[in-house]
Coordinates of N, CA and C and ligand atoms in Angstrom, one line a residue:
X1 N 0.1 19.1 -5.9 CA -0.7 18.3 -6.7 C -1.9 17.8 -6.0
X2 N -3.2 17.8 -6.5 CA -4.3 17.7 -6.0 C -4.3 16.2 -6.6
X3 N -4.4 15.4 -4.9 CA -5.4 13.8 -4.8 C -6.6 13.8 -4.3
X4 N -7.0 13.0 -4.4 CA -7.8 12.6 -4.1 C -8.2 11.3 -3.3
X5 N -8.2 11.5 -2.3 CA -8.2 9.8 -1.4 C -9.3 9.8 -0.9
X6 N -10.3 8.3 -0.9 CA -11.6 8.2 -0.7 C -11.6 7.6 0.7
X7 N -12.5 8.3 1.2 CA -12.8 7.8 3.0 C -14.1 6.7 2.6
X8 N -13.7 5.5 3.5 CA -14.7 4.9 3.7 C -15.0 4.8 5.2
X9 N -16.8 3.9 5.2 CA -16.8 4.0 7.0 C -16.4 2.6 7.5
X10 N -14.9 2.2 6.7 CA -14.4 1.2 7.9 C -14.6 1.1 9.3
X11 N -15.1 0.5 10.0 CA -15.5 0.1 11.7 C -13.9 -0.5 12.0
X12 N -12.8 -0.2 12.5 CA -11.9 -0.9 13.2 C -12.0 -1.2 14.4
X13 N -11.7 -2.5 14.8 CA -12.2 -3.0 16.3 C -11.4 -2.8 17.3
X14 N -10.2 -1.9 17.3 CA -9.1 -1.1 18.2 C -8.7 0.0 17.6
X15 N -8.4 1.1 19.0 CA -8.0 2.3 18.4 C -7.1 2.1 17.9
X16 N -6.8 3.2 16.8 CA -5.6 3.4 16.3 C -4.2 3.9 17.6
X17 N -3.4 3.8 16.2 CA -1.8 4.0 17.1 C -1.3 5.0 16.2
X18 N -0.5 5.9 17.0 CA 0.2 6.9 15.9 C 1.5 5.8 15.0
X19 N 1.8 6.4 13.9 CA 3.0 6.2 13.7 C 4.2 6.8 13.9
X20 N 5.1 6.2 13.9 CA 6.6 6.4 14.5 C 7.3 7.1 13.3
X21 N 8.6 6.8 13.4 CA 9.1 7.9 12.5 C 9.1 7.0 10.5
X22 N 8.1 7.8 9.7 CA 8.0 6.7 8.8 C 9.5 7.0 7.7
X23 N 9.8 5.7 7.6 CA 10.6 5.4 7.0 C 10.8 5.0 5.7
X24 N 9.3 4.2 5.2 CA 9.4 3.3 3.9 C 8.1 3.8 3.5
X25 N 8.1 3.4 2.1 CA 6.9 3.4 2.2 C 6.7 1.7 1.3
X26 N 5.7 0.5 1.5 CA 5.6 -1.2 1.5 C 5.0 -0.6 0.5
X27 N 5.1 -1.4 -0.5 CA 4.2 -1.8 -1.6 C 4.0 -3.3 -1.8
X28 N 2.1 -3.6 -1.7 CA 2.0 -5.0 -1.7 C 0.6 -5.1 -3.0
X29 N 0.5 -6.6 -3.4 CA -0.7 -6.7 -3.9 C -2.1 -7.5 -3.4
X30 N -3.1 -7.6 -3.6 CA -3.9 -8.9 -2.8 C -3.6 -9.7 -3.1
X31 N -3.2 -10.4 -3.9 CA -2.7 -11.5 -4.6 C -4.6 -12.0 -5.0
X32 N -5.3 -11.4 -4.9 CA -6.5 -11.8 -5.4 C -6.9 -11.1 -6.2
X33 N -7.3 -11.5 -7.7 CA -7.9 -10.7 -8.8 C -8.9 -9.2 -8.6
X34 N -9.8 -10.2 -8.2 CA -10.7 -8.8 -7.8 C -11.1 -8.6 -5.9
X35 N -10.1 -8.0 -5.6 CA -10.9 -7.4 -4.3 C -10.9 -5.7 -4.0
X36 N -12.0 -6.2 -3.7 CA -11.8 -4.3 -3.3 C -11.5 -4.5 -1.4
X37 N -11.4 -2.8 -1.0 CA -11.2 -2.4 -0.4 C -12.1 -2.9 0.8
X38 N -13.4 -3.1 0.9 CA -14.4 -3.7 1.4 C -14.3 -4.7 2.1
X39 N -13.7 -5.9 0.8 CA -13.2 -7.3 0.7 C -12.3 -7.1 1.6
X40 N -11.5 -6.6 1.2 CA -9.7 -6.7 2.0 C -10.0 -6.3 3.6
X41 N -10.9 -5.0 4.1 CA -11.2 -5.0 4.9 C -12.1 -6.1 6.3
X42 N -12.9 -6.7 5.5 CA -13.8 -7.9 6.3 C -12.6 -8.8 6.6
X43 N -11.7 -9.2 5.1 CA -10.9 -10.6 5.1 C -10.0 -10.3 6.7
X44 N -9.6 -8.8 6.3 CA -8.8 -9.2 7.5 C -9.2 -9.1 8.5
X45 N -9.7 -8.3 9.0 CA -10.8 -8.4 10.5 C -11.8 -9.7 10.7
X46 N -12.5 -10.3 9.6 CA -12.5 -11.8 10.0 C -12.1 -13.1 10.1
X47 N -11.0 -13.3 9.0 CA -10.2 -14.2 8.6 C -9.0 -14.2 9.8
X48 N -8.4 -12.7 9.0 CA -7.1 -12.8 10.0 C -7.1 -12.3 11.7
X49 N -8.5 -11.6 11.8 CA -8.5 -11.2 13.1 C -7.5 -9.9 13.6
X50 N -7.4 -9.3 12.7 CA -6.7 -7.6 12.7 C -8.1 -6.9 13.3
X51 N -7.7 -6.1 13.5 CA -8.3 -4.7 14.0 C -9.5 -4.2 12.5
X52 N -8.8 -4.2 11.4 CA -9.5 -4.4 10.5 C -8.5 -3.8 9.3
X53 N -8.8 -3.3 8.3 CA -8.3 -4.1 7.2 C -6.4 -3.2 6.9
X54 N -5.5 -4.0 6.9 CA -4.0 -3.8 7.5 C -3.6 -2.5 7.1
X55 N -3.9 -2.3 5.3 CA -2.8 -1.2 4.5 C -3.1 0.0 4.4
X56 N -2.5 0.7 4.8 CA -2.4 2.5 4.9 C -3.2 2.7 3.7
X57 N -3.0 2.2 2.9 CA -3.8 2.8 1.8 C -4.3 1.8 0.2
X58 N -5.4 1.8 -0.4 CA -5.9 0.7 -1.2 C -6.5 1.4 -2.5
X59 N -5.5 0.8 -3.7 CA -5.6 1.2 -4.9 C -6.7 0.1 -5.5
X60 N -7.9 0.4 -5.9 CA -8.9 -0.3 -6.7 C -7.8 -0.3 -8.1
X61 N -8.7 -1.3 -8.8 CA -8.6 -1.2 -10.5 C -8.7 -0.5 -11.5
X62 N -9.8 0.6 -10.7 CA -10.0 2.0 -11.7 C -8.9 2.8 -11.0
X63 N -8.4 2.5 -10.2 CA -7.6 4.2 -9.9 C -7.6 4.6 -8.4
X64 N -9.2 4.3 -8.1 CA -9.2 4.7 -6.9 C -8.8 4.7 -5.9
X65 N -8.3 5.4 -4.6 CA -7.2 5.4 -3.8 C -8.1 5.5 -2.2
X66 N -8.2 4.6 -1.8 CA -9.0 4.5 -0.4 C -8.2 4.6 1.2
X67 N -8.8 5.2 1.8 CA -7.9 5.4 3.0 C -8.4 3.9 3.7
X68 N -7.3 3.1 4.2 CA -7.3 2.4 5.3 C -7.4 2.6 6.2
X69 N -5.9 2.1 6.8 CA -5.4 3.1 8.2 C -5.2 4.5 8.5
X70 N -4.2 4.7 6.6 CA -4.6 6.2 6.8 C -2.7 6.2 7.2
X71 N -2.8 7.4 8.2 CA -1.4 8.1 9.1 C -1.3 7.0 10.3
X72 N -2.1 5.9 10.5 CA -1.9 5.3 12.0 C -1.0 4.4 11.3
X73 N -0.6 3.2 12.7 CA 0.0 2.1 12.4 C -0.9 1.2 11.9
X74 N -0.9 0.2 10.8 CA -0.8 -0.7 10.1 C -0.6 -2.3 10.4
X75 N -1.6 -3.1 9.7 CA -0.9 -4.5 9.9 C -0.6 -4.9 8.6
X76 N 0.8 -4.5 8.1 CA 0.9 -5.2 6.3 C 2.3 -6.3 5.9
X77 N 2.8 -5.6 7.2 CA 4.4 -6.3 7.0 C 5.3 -6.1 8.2
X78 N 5.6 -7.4 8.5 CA 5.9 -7.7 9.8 C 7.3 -6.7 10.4
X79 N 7.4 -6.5 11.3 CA 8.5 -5.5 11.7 C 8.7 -4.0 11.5
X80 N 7.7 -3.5 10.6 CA 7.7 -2.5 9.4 C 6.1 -1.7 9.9
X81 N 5.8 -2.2 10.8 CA 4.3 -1.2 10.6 C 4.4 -0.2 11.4
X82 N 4.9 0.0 12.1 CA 5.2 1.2 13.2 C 6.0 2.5 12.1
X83 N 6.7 1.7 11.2 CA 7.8 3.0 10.5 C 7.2 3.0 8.9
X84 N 6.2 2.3 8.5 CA 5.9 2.7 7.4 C 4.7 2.7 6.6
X85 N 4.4 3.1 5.9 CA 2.8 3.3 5.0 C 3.0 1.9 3.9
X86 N 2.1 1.5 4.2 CA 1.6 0.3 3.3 C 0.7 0.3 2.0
X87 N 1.2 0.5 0.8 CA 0.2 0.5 -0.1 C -0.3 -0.7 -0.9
X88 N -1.2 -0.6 -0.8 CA -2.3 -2.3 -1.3 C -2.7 -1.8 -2.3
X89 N -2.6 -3.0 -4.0 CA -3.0 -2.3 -5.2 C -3.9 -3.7 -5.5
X90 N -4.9 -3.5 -5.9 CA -6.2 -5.3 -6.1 C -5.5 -5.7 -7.4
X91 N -5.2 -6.6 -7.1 CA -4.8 -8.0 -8.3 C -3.7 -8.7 -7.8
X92 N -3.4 -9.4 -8.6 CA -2.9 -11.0 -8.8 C -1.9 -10.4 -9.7
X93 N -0.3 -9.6 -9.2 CA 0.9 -9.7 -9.8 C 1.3 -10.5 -10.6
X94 N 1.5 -11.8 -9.7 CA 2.1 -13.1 -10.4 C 1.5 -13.0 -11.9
X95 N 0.7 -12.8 -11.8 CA -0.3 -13.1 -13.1 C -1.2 -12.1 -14.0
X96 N -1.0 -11.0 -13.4 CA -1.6 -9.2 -14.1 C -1.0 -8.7 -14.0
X97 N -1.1 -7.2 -14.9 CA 0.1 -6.3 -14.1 C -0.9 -5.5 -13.6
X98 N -1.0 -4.6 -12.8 CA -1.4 -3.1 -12.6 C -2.3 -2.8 -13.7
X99 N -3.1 -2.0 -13.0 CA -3.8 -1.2 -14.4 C -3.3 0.0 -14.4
X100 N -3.2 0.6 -15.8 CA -2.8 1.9 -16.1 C -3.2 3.2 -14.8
X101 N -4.7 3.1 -14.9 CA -5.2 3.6 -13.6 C -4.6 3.7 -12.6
X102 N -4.3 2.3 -12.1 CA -4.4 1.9 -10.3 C -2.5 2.4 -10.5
X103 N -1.5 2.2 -11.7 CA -0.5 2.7 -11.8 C -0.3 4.4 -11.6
X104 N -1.2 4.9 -12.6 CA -0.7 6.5 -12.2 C -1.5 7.1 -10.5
X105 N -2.4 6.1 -10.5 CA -2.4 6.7 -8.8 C -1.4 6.4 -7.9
X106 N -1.2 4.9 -8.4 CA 0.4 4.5 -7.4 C 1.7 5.7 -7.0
X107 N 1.8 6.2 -8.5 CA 2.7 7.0 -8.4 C 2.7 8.5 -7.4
X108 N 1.2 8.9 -8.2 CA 0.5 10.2 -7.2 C 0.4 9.8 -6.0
X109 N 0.0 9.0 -5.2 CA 0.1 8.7 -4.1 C 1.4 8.2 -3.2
X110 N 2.2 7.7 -3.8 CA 3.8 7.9 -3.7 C 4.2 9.2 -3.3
X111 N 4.1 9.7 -4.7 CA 4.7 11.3 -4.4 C 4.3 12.0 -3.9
X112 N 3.0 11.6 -3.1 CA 2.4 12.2 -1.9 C 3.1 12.2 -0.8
X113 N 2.7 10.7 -0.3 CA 3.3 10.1 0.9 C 5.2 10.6 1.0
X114 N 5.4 10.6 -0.5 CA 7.0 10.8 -0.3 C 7.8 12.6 0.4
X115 N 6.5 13.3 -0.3 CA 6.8 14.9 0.3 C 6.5 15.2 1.9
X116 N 5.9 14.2 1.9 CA 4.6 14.7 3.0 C 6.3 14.1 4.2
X117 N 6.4 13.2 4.1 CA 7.6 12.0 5.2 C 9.1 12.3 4.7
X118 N 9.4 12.9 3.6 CA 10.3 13.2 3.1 C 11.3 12.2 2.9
X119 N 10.5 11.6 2.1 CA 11.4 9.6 2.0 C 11.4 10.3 0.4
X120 N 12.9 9.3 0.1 CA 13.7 9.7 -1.4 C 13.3 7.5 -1.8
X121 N 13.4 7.6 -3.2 CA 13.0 6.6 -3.9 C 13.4 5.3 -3.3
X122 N 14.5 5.2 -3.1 CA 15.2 3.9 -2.4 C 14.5 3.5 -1.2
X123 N 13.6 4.6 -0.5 CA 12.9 4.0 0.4 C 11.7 3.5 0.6
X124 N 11.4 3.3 -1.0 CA 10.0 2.2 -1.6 C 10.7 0.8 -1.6
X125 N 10.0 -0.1 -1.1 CA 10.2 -1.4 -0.7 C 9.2 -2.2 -1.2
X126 N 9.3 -3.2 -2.1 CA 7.8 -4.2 -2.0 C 8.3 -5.0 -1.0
X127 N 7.0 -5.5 -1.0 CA 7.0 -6.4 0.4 C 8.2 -8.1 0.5
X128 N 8.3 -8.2 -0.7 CA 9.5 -9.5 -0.5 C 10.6 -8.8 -0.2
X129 N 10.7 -7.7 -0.6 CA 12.2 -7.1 -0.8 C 12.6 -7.5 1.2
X130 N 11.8 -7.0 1.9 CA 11.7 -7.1 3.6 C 12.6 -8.8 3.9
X131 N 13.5 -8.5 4.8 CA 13.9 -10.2 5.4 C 13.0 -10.7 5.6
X132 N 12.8 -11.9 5.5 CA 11.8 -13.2 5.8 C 11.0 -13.3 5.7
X133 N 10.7 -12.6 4.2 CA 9.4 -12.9 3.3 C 9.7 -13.5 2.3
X134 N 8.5 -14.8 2.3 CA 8.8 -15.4 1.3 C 7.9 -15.3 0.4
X135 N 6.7 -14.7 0.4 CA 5.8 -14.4 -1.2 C 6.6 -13.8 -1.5
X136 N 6.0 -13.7 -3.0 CA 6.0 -12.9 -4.3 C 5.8 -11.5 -3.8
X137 N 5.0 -10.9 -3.2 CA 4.1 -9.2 -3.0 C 5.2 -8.6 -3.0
X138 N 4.9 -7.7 -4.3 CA 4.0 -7.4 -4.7 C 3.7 -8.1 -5.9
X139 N 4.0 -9.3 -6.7 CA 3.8 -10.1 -7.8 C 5.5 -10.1 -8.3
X140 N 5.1 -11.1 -8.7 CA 6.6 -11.5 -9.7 C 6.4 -10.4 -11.1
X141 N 5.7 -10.1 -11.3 CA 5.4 -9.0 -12.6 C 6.0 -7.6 -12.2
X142 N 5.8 -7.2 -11.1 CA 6.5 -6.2 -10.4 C 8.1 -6.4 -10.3
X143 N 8.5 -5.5 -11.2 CA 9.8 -5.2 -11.0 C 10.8 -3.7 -10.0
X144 N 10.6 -4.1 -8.5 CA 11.1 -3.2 -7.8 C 11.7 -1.8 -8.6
X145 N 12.9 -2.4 -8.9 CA 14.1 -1.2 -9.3 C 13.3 -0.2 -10.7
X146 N 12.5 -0.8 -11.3 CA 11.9 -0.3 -12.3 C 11.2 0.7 -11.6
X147 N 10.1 0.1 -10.6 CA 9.0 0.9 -9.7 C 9.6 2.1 -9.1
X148 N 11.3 2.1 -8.6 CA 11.9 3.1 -7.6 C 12.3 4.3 -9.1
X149 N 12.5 3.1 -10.3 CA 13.0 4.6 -10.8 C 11.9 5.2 -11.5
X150 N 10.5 4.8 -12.3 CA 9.3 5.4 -12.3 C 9.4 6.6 -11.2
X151 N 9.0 6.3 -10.0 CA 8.9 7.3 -9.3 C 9.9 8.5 -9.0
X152 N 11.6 8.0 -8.8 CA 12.3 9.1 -9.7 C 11.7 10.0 -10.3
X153 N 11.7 9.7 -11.3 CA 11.2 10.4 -12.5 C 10.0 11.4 -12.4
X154 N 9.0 10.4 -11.7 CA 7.9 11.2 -11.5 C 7.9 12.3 -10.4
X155 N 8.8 12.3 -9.6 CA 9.1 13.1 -8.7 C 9.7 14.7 -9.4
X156 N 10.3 14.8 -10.1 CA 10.8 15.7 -11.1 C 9.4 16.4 -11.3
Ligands
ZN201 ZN1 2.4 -7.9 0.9

């Protein structure tokens, strides 16, 4: 299946790191209505002082699927970045769901990441599901077990 993942010219302020053996793949949200990929990038390189901006990969509103880190390690979820791809979708769960769009890319890019690492459904995780996290991410609107069996299906 043909994706499409958009390169931007993120500046990261340390080399990258390979990844280890990936295991999961994180699903999170910004918990902010509108950010792009841009946003999320500065915030974290200025705000949080990352290397620059944390998630393997960043679903816009329309659809669009942006490389982050990409195949390196990640800063999205604590314990977890060495062994897994992080995906970042823009909005505010608690309070929107997904757009149709930013949804069927979730999946395509799933079932990317999932052939490519050879991870089976159960190995999608949102980010509370992780010990000792206490947000919502990926929103209280996000229903895990629903998410794992979508992709089931779409794996077919
Ligand atoms: Zn998260």
């Amino acid at each position: 299946m043909e994706i499409e993942i958009v390169q931007k010219n993120f500046q990261f302020l340390e080399p990258f790191e390979p990844l280890e053996e990936v295991k999961n793949i994180i699903v999170h949200h910004t918990s902010r209505v509108n950010m792009t990929a841009e946003q999320c990038h500065e915030f974290h390189q200025k705000e949080r002082g990352w290397s620059g901006i944390g998630y393997n990969f960043f679903i816009e509103k329309d659809g669009t699927i942006v490389e982050g880190r990409g195949h390196h390690v990640g800063a999205h979820a604590y314990g977890f970045n060495r062994t897994s791809i992080g995906i970042c979708m823009t909005g505010d769960f608690d309070i929107e769901n997904p757009t149709y769009k930013q949804w069927t890319s979730f999946l395509k890019l799933s079932d990317y990441i999932m052939k490519q690492y050879q991870l089976s459904p159960h190995q999608v995780l949102g980010h509370r599901e992780l010990e000792g996290v206490q947000k919502s991410c990926p929103g209280k609107l996000v229903n895990l077990n629903e998410v794992r069996h979508q992709i089931a299906e779409y794996l077919h």
